[in-house]
Amino acid sequence: MWNERFSEPEFTYGKEPNDFLRAEYQRIPARGRVLCLAEGQGRNAVFLAQQGYQVTALDQSSVGLKRAAELATERGVTIETLQADLSEHDLGSGWDGIICIFGHTPPAVRARVHAQIADALMPGGAYILECYTPKQHSMPGRGGPPPELKDFLVSLSDLEREISGLDFTIGREVEREVNEGSHHQGLSSTVQLVATKV
Ligand SMILES: C[S@@+](CC[C@H](N)C(=O)[O-])C[C@H]1O[C@@H](n2cnc3c(N)ncnc32)[C@H](O)[C@@H]1O
């Protein structure tokens, strides 16, 4: 499904980074190593590389990662791409930042990933996430998993239950206008997180 979507000529979510990431990326120590989870076509990874970070973009989609590498070349930066399935991939350690922007997965996969975040981050490192909440299906905006995959949506209480060993510097559910390519548009309900390892 994702390879098909990412084969469309237009970048599915545009080439510009997510707004929340753009506002909060400096929580990640400067010039650090950043792992971008479920990074798709690389708009956020390329943005972080442009800010001086050493970036690895992870996704299951080979087509998405190919587009990510092309975008990096277009913007004159280098990123590493890693094709991996989060249901079985181990995050490793030594990351100064980990991000997950609209990386919706089954709850068991999400919980498995979140159980690894604290050990994967360096002290002072940050985990930055924005995802659609369960309220999204009653919002006018377009974006997020379809109704039959409603358990892929993420609430703040899910994050509080799944993530331990980090300080929630920002943890909130918001309604905001999203404008990211053709597939994320309009007034939407999202959960936003900056969680820091002290
Ligand atoms: C809505 S897109 C978001 C892409 C990107 N983070 C962005 O904001 O532009 C969701 C992404 O999650 C990826 N994904 C879903 N399940 C995954 C899994 N189990 N392992 C790795 N990537 C996964 C898809 O391939 C897709 O690129």
Short mmCIF file of N, CA, C and O in Angstrom, two decimals, residues 44-152:
data_model
loop_
_atom_site.label_atom_id
_atom_site.label_comp_id
_atom_site.label_asym_id
_atom_site.label_seq_id
_atom_site.Cartn_x
_atom_site.Cartn_y
_atom_site.Cartn_z
N ASN A 44 10.99 15.13 6.70
CA ASN A 44 11.49 15.53 8.02
C ASN A 44 12.98 15.21 8.17
O ASN A 44 13.73 16.01 8.75
N ALA A 45 13.39 14.07 7.63
CA ALA A 45 14.80 13.68 7.70
C ALA A 45 15.67 14.70 6.97
O ALA A 45 16.74 15.11 7.46
N VAL A 46 15.21 15.11 5.79
CA VAL A 46 16.00 16.07 4.99
C VAL A 46 16.06 17.41 5.71
O VAL A 46 17.12 18.05 5.77
N PHE A 47 14.95 17.84 6.30
CA PHE A 47 14.95 19.09 7.06
C PHE A 47 15.98 19.02 8.19
O PHE A 47 16.78 19.95 8.37
N LEU A 48 16.00 17.91 8.93
CA LEU A 48 16.94 17.79 10.05
C LEU A 48 18.38 17.77 9.55
O LEU A 48 19.27 18.38 10.16
N ALA A 49 18.63 17.11 8.44
CA ALA A 49 19.98 17.12 7.86
C ALA A 49 20.38 18.55 7.48
O ALA A 49 21.53 18.95 7.68
N GLN A 50 19.43 19.32 6.98
CA GLN A 50 19.72 20.72 6.62
C GLN A 50 20.07 21.55 7.86
O GLN A 50 20.74 22.57 7.74
N GLN A 51 19.59 21.10 9.03
CA GLN A 51 19.90 21.83 10.28
C GLN A 51 21.21 21.35 10.90
O GLN A 51 21.57 21.79 12.00
N GLY A 52 21.88 20.38 10.26
CA GLY A 52 23.19 19.95 10.75
C GLY A 52 23.21 18.64 11.51
O GLY A 52 24.25 18.24 12.04
N TYR A 53 22.07 17.95 11.58
CA TYR A 53 22.04 16.65 12.27
C TYR A 53 22.53 15.53 11.36
O TYR A 53 22.48 15.66 10.13
N GLN A 54 22.97 14.43 11.98
CA GLN A 54 23.32 13.19 11.25
C GLN A 54 22.10 12.29 11.30
O GLN A 54 21.74 11.81 12.37
N VAL A 55 21.48 12.09 10.16
CA VAL A 55 20.12 11.56 10.15
C VAL A 55 20.04 10.18 9.50
O VAL A 55 20.60 9.95 8.42
N THR A 56 19.29 9.29 10.16
CA THR A 56 18.92 8.00 9.58
C THR A 56 17.41 7.97 9.42
O THR A 56 16.68 8.19 10.39
N ALA A 57 16.96 7.73 8.20
CA ALA A 57 15.52 7.65 7.91
C ALA A 57 15.15 6.18 7.78
O ALA A 57 15.63 5.48 6.89
N LEU A 58 14.29 5.71 8.69
CA LEU A 58 13.85 4.30 8.69
C LEU A 58 12.43 4.22 8.18
O LEU A 58 11.56 4.98 8.60
N ASP A 59 12.18 3.28 7.30
CA ASP A 59 10.81 3.00 6.85
C ASP A 59 10.79 1.60 6.27
O ASP A 59 11.81 1.06 5.86
N GLN A 60 9.57 1.04 6.20
CA GLN A 60 9.42 -0.28 5.56
C GLN A 60 9.33 -0.16 4.04
O GLN A 60 9.50 -1.14 3.33
N SER A 61 9.05 1.06 3.55
CA SER A 61 8.77 1.25 2.13
C SER A 61 10.03 1.57 1.34
O SER A 61 10.64 2.64 1.53
N SER A 62 10.40 0.69 0.43
CA SER A 62 11.58 0.94 -0.41
C SER A 62 11.35 2.15 -1.32
O SER A 62 12.28 2.94 -1.55
N VAL A 63 10.13 2.31 -1.79
CA VAL A 63 9.85 3.45 -2.67
C VAL A 63 9.95 4.76 -1.89
O VAL A 63 10.53 5.74 -2.36
N GLY A 64 9.39 4.76 -0.67
CA GLY A 64 9.49 5.96 0.16
C GLY A 64 10.94 6.36 0.39
O GLY A 64 11.32 7.53 0.23
N LEU A 65 11.78 5.39 0.72
CA LEU A 65 13.19 5.69 1.01
C LEU A 65 13.94 6.14 -0.23
O LEU A 65 14.85 6.98 -0.14
N LYS A 66 13.54 5.60 -1.39
CA LYS A 66 14.18 6.06 -2.64
C LYS A 66 13.83 7.53 -2.87
O LYS A 66 14.71 8.34 -3.23
N ARG A 67 12.58 7.89 -2.63
CA ARG A 67 12.18 9.29 -2.79
C ARG A 67 12.90 10.17 -1.76
O ARG A 67 13.27 11.31 -2.04
N ALA A 68 13.10 9.62 -0.55
CA ALA A 68 13.81 10.37 0.50
C ALA A 68 15.24 10.67 0.05
O ALA A 68 15.73 11.80 0.22
N ALA A 69 15.90 9.67 -0.51
CA ALA A 69 17.28 9.87 -0.97
C ALA A 69 17.31 10.90 -2.09
O ALA A 69 18.23 11.74 -2.16
N GLU A 70 16.32 10.86 -2.96
CA GLU A 70 16.25 11.85 -4.06
C GLU A 70 16.05 13.27 -3.51
O GLU A 70 16.66 14.22 -4.00
N LEU A 71 15.18 13.38 -2.51
CA LEU A 71 14.94 14.70 -1.92
C LEU A 71 16.20 15.23 -1.25
O LEU A 71 16.52 16.42 -1.36
N ALA A 72 16.94 14.33 -0.59
CA ALA A 72 18.19 14.75 0.05
C ALA A 72 19.17 15.27 -1.01
O ALA A 72 19.80 16.34 -0.83
N THR A 73 19.28 14.56 -2.11
CA THR A 73 20.18 15.01 -3.19
C THR A 73 19.73 16.36 -3.72
O THR A 73 20.56 17.27 -3.92
N GLU A 74 18.42 16.49 -3.93
CA GLU A 74 17.86 17.76 -4.44
C GLU A 74 18.21 18.93 -3.51
O GLU A 74 18.49 20.03 -3.96
N ARG A 75 18.21 18.65 -2.21
CA ARG A 75 18.47 19.72 -1.22
C ARG A 75 19.94 19.81 -0.82
O ARG A 75 20.30 20.60 0.06
N GLY A 76 20.79 18.96 -1.41
CA GLY A 76 22.23 19.07 -1.17
C GLY A 76 22.69 18.59 0.19
O GLY A 76 23.68 19.08 0.74
N VAL A 77 21.95 17.61 0.78
CA VAL A 77 22.36 17.06 2.07
C VAL A 77 22.45 15.54 1.97
O VAL A 77 21.98 14.94 1.00
N THR A 78 23.04 14.94 3.01
CA THR A 78 23.19 13.48 3.05
C THR A 78 22.34 12.92 4.18
O THR A 78 22.36 13.45 5.30
N ILE A 79 21.59 11.86 3.88
CA ILE A 79 20.91 11.10 4.94
C ILE A 79 21.21 9.62 4.70
O ILE A 79 21.48 9.21 3.58
N GLU A 80 21.15 8.86 5.79
CA GLU A 80 21.22 7.40 5.65
C GLU A 80 19.79 6.88 5.59
O GLU A 80 18.91 7.37 6.32
N THR A 81 19.54 5.92 4.72
CA THR A 81 18.21 5.30 4.69
C THR A 81 18.33 3.86 5.16
O THR A 81 19.33 3.18 4.90
N LEU A 82 17.29 3.41 5.86
CA LEU A 82 17.29 2.07 6.45
C LEU A 82 15.91 1.45 6.25
O LEU A 82 14.93 1.92 6.84
N GLN A 83 15.85 0.44 5.39
CA GLN A 83 14.56 -0.23 5.18
C GLN A 83 14.39 -1.28 6.28
O GLN A 83 15.20 -2.22 6.39
N ALA A 84 13.37 -1.09 7.11
CA ALA A 84 13.16 -1.98 8.26
C ALA A 84 11.71 -1.94 8.68
O ALA A 84 11.01 -0.95 8.46
N ASP A 85 11.27 -3.04 9.29
CA ASP A 85 9.90 -3.15 9.79
C ASP A 85 9.92 -2.95 11.30
O ASP A 85 10.60 -3.71 12.02
N LEU A 86 9.19 -1.97 11.78
CA LEU A 86 9.21 -1.66 13.20
C LEU A 86 8.62 -2.77 14.06
O LEU A 86 8.80 -2.75 15.28
N SER A 87 7.96 -3.72 13.46
CA SER A 87 7.43 -4.83 14.26
C SER A 87 8.55 -5.78 14.69
O SER A 87 8.36 -6.59 15.59
N GLU A 88 9.72 -5.65 14.04
CA GLU A 88 10.82 -6.54 14.42
C GLU A 88 12.17 -5.84 14.58
O GLU A 88 13.10 -6.42 15.13
N HIS A 89 12.28 -4.61 14.11
CA HIS A 89 13.57 -3.91 14.16
C HIS A 89 13.88 -3.42 15.58
O HIS A 89 12.99 -2.90 16.26
N ASP A 90 15.13 -3.56 15.99
CA ASP A 90 15.54 -3.00 17.28
C ASP A 90 16.18 -1.64 17.05
O ASP A 90 17.01 -1.48 16.14
N LEU A 91 15.83 -0.66 17.88
CA LEU A 91 16.24 0.73 17.63
C LEU A 91 17.72 0.97 17.88
O LEU A 91 18.26 1.96 17.41
N GLY A 92 18.38 0.09 18.63
CA GLY A 92 19.79 0.32 18.94
C GLY A 92 19.92 1.36 20.04
O GLY A 92 18.99 1.60 20.82
N SER A 93 21.08 2.02 20.10
CA SER A 93 21.31 3.00 21.17
C SER A 93 22.20 4.12 20.64
O SER A 93 22.67 4.07 19.51
N GLY A 94 22.37 5.14 21.48
CA GLY A 94 23.28 6.23 21.12
C GLY A 94 22.64 7.33 20.29
O GLY A 94 23.36 8.19 19.76
N TRP A 95 21.31 7.34 20.21
CA TRP A 95 20.63 8.39 19.44
C TRP A 95 20.46 9.65 20.30
O TRP A 95 20.07 9.56 21.46
N ASP A 96 20.74 10.81 19.70
CA ASP A 96 20.48 12.08 20.39
C ASP A 96 19.02 12.51 20.19
O ASP A 96 18.48 13.30 20.97
N GLY A 97 18.44 12.03 19.13
CA GLY A 97 17.03 12.32 18.87
C GLY A 97 16.38 11.15 18.15
O GLY A 97 17.04 10.45 17.37
N ILE A 98 15.10 10.95 18.45
CA ILE A 98 14.27 10.00 17.70
C ILE A 98 12.98 10.75 17.40
O ILE A 98 12.44 11.45 18.28
N ILE A 99 12.51 10.66 16.16
CA ILE A 99 11.25 11.33 15.83
C ILE A 99 10.29 10.32 15.20
O ILE A 99 10.70 9.34 14.56
N CYS A 100 9.02 10.60 15.39
CA CYS A 100 7.97 9.78 14.77
C CYS A 100 6.83 10.73 14.39
O CYS A 100 6.11 11.21 15.27
N ILE A 101 6.73 11.04 13.10
CA ILE A 101 5.72 11.97 12.63
C ILE A 101 4.67 11.21 11.83
O ILE A 101 4.96 10.70 10.75
N PHE A 102 3.48 11.13 12.39
CA PHE A 102 2.36 10.41 11.76
C PHE A 102 2.77 8.99 11.37
O PHE A 102 2.32 8.47 10.34
N GLY A 103 3.60 8.37 12.20
CA GLY A 103 4.01 6.99 11.97
C GLY A 103 3.05 6.04 12.67
O GLY A 103 3.39 5.47 13.72
N HIS A 104 1.87 5.86 12.11
CA HIS A 104 0.82 5.06 12.75
C HIS A 104 1.03 3.57 12.46
O HIS A 104 1.15 3.18 11.29
N THR A 105 1.04 2.78 13.52
CA THR A 105 1.22 1.32 13.40
C THR A 105 0.20 0.65 14.32
O THR A 105 -0.43 1.31 15.15
N PRO A 106 0.06 -0.68 14.21
CA PRO A 106 -0.79 -1.37 15.19
C PRO A 106 -0.31 -1.08 16.62
O PRO A 106 0.89 -0.90 16.84
N PRO A 107 -1.23 -1.05 17.60
CA PRO A 107 -0.83 -0.69 18.96
C PRO A 107 0.30 -1.55 19.52
O PRO A 107 1.17 -1.02 20.22
N ALA A 108 0.32 -2.83 19.19
CA ALA A 108 1.38 -3.68 19.74
C ALA A 108 2.75 -3.28 19.19
O ALA A 108 3.76 -3.34 19.90
N VAL A 109 2.79 -2.88 17.93
CA VAL A 109 4.06 -2.43 17.33
C VAL A 109 4.49 -1.11 17.97
O VAL A 109 5.65 -0.92 18.33
N ARG A 110 3.52 -0.21 18.10
CA ARG A 110 3.83 1.10 18.72
C ARG A 110 4.36 0.89 20.14
O ARG A 110 5.37 1.51 20.54
N ALA A 111 3.71 0.05 20.91
CA ALA A 111 4.15 -0.18 22.30
C ALA A 111 5.55 -0.81 22.32
O ALA A 111 6.38 -0.46 23.17
N ARG A 112 5.81 -1.69 21.36
CA ARG A 112 7.14 -2.33 21.28
C ARG A 112 8.22 -1.28 21.01
O ARG A 112 9.29 -1.29 21.62
N VAL A 113 7.92 -0.36 20.11
CA VAL A 113 8.86 0.72 19.80
C VAL A 113 9.04 1.62 21.03
O VAL A 113 10.17 1.94 21.44
N HIS A 114 7.94 2.00 21.63
CA HIS A 114 8.02 2.93 22.76
C HIS A 114 8.75 2.33 23.96
O HIS A 114 9.39 3.05 24.73
N ALA A 115 8.68 1.02 24.10
CA ALA A 115 9.39 0.37 25.20
C ALA A 115 10.91 0.49 25.05
O ALA A 115 11.66 0.34 26.01
N GLN A 116 11.37 0.78 23.81
CA GLN A 116 12.82 0.85 23.55
C GLN A 116 13.37 2.28 23.58
O GLN A 116 14.59 2.47 23.55
N ILE A 117 12.48 3.29 23.58
CA ILE A 117 12.94 4.67 23.36
C ILE A 117 13.95 5.12 24.43
O ILE A 117 15.00 5.68 24.10
N ALA A 118 13.63 4.89 25.70
CA ALA A 118 14.50 5.42 26.77
C ALA A 118 15.91 4.84 26.65
O ALA A 118 16.91 5.57 26.80
N ASP A 119 16.03 3.55 26.36
CA ASP A 119 17.36 2.95 26.23
C ASP A 119 18.06 3.38 24.95
O ASP A 119 19.30 3.41 24.88
N ALA A 120 17.28 3.70 23.93
CA ALA A 120 17.88 4.06 22.64
C ALA A 120 18.46 5.48 22.64
O ALA A 120 19.35 5.79 21.84
N LEU A 121 17.94 6.34 23.53
CA LEU A 121 18.38 7.74 23.56
C LEU A 121 19.59 7.93 24.46
O LEU A 121 19.72 7.29 25.51
N MET A 122 20.44 8.87 24.07
CA MET A 122 21.53 9.33 24.94
C MET A 122 20.94 10.23 26.03
O MET A 122 19.90 10.87 25.81
N PRO A 123 21.61 10.36 27.19
CA PRO A 123 21.17 11.36 28.17
C PRO A 123 21.12 12.73 27.50
O PRO A 123 22.03 13.10 26.75
N GLY A 124 20.04 13.48 27.74
CA GLY A 124 19.85 14.78 27.08
C GLY A 124 19.14 14.67 25.74
O GLY A 124 18.76 15.68 25.15
N GLY A 125 18.96 13.45 25.26
CA GLY A 125 18.29 13.25 23.97
C GLY A 125 16.78 13.42 24.09
O GLY A 125 16.21 13.43 25.18
N ALA A 126 16.13 13.55 22.94
CA ALA A 126 14.69 13.83 22.93
C ALA A 126 13.96 12.96 21.92
O ALA A 126 14.49 12.66 20.83
N TYR A 127 12.74 12.59 22.29
CA TYR A 127 11.82 11.89 21.39
C TYR A 127 10.71 12.88 21.02
O TYR A 127 10.05 13.43 21.91
N ILE A 128 10.55 13.11 19.73
CA ILE A 128 9.54 14.06 19.24
C ILE A 128 8.54 13.29 18.39
O ILE A 128 8.93 12.59 17.45
N LEU A 129 7.26 13.44 18.72
CA LEU A 129 6.20 12.70 18.02
C LEU A 129 5.01 13.61 17.74
O LEU A 129 4.66 14.45 18.59
N GLU A 130 4.42 13.48 16.58
CA GLU A 130 3.07 13.99 16.35
C GLU A 130 2.29 12.91 15.60
O GLU A 130 2.77 12.36 14.59
N CYS A 131 1.10 12.60 16.12
CA CYS A 131 0.23 11.60 15.48
C CYS A 131 -1.21 12.06 15.59
O CYS A 131 -1.54 12.92 16.42
N TYR A 132 -2.07 11.49 14.78
CA TYR A 132 -3.50 11.77 14.89
C TYR A 132 -4.10 11.02 16.07
O TYR A 132 -3.71 9.88 16.37
N THR A 133 -5.07 11.69 16.74
CA THR A 133 -5.74 11.07 17.89
C THR A 133 -7.04 10.38 17.44
O THR A 133 -7.52 10.58 16.31
N PRO A 134 -7.65 9.62 18.33
CA PRO A 134 -8.94 8.98 18.01
C PRO A 134 -10.04 9.99 17.65
O PRO A 134 -11.04 9.60 17.03
N LYS A 135 -9.86 11.25 18.04
CA LYS A 135 -10.88 12.26 17.68
C LYS A 135 -10.83 12.63 16.20
O LYS A 135 -11.74 13.30 15.69
N GLN A 136 -9.75 12.24 15.52
CA GLN A 136 -9.56 12.68 14.14
C GLN A 136 -10.73 12.29 13.23
O GLN A 136 -11.07 13.02 12.30
N HIS A 137 -11.37 11.15 13.53
CA HIS A 137 -12.44 10.69 12.63
C HIS A 137 -13.69 11.56 12.71
O HIS A 137 -14.56 11.46 11.86
N SER A 138 -13.78 12.42 13.73
CA SER A 138 -14.92 13.35 13.77
C SER A 138 -14.48 14.78 13.42
O SER A 138 -15.24 15.73 13.60
N MET A 139 -13.27 14.91 12.90
CA MET A 139 -12.78 16.23 12.51
C MET A 139 -12.98 16.44 11.01
O MET A 139 -13.03 15.48 10.23
N PRO A 140 -13.05 17.73 10.57
CA PRO A 140 -13.21 17.99 9.14
C PRO A 140 -11.94 17.70 8.32
O PRO A 140 -12.04 17.49 7.11
N GLY A 141 -10.79 17.69 8.95
CA GLY A 141 -9.54 17.54 8.21
C GLY A 141 -9.35 16.15 7.63
O GLY A 141 -9.94 15.17 8.10
N ARG A 142 -8.49 16.09 6.62
CA ARG A 142 -8.15 14.82 5.95
C ARG A 142 -6.79 14.35 6.45
O ARG A 142 -5.83 15.13 6.45
N GLY A 143 -6.71 13.07 6.85
CA GLY A 143 -5.43 12.51 7.25
C GLY A 143 -5.61 11.45 8.31
O GLY A 143 -6.60 11.46 9.05
N GLY A 144 -4.67 10.52 8.38
CA GLY A 144 -4.68 9.50 9.40
C GLY A 144 -5.25 8.18 8.90
O GLY A 144 -5.81 8.10 7.81
N PRO A 145 -5.09 7.15 9.72
CA PRO A 145 -5.58 5.82 9.35
C PRO A 145 -7.09 5.84 9.12
O PRO A 145 -7.80 6.63 9.76
N PRO A 146 -7.61 4.98 8.24
CA PRO A 146 -9.05 4.94 7.98
C PRO A 146 -9.81 4.36 9.19
O PRO A 146 -9.20 3.76 10.08
N PRO A 147 -11.15 4.54 9.22
CA PRO A 147 -11.93 4.09 10.38
C PRO A 147 -11.72 2.63 10.75
O PRO A 147 -11.71 2.29 11.94
N GLU A 148 -11.49 1.76 9.77
CA GLU A 148 -11.30 0.35 10.11
C GLU A 148 -9.96 0.10 10.83
O GLU A 148 -9.75 -0.98 11.39
N LEU A 149 -9.08 1.09 10.81
CA LEU A 149 -7.81 0.97 11.55
C LEU A 149 -7.77 1.98 12.69
O LEU A 149 -6.73 2.56 13.01
N LYS A 150 -8.92 2.19 13.33
CA LYS A 150 -8.97 3.26 14.33
C LYS A 150 -8.05 3.00 15.53
O LYS A 150 -7.63 3.93 16.21
N ASP A 151 -7.70 1.74 15.76
CA ASP A 151 -6.79 1.49 16.88
C ASP A 151 -5.34 1.88 16.57
O ASP A 151 -4.47 1.81 17.43
N PHE A 152 -5.08 2.32 15.32
CA PHE A 152 -3.75 2.87 14.98
C PHE A 152 -3.62 4.32 15.48
O PHE A 152 -2.51 4.86 15.47
#
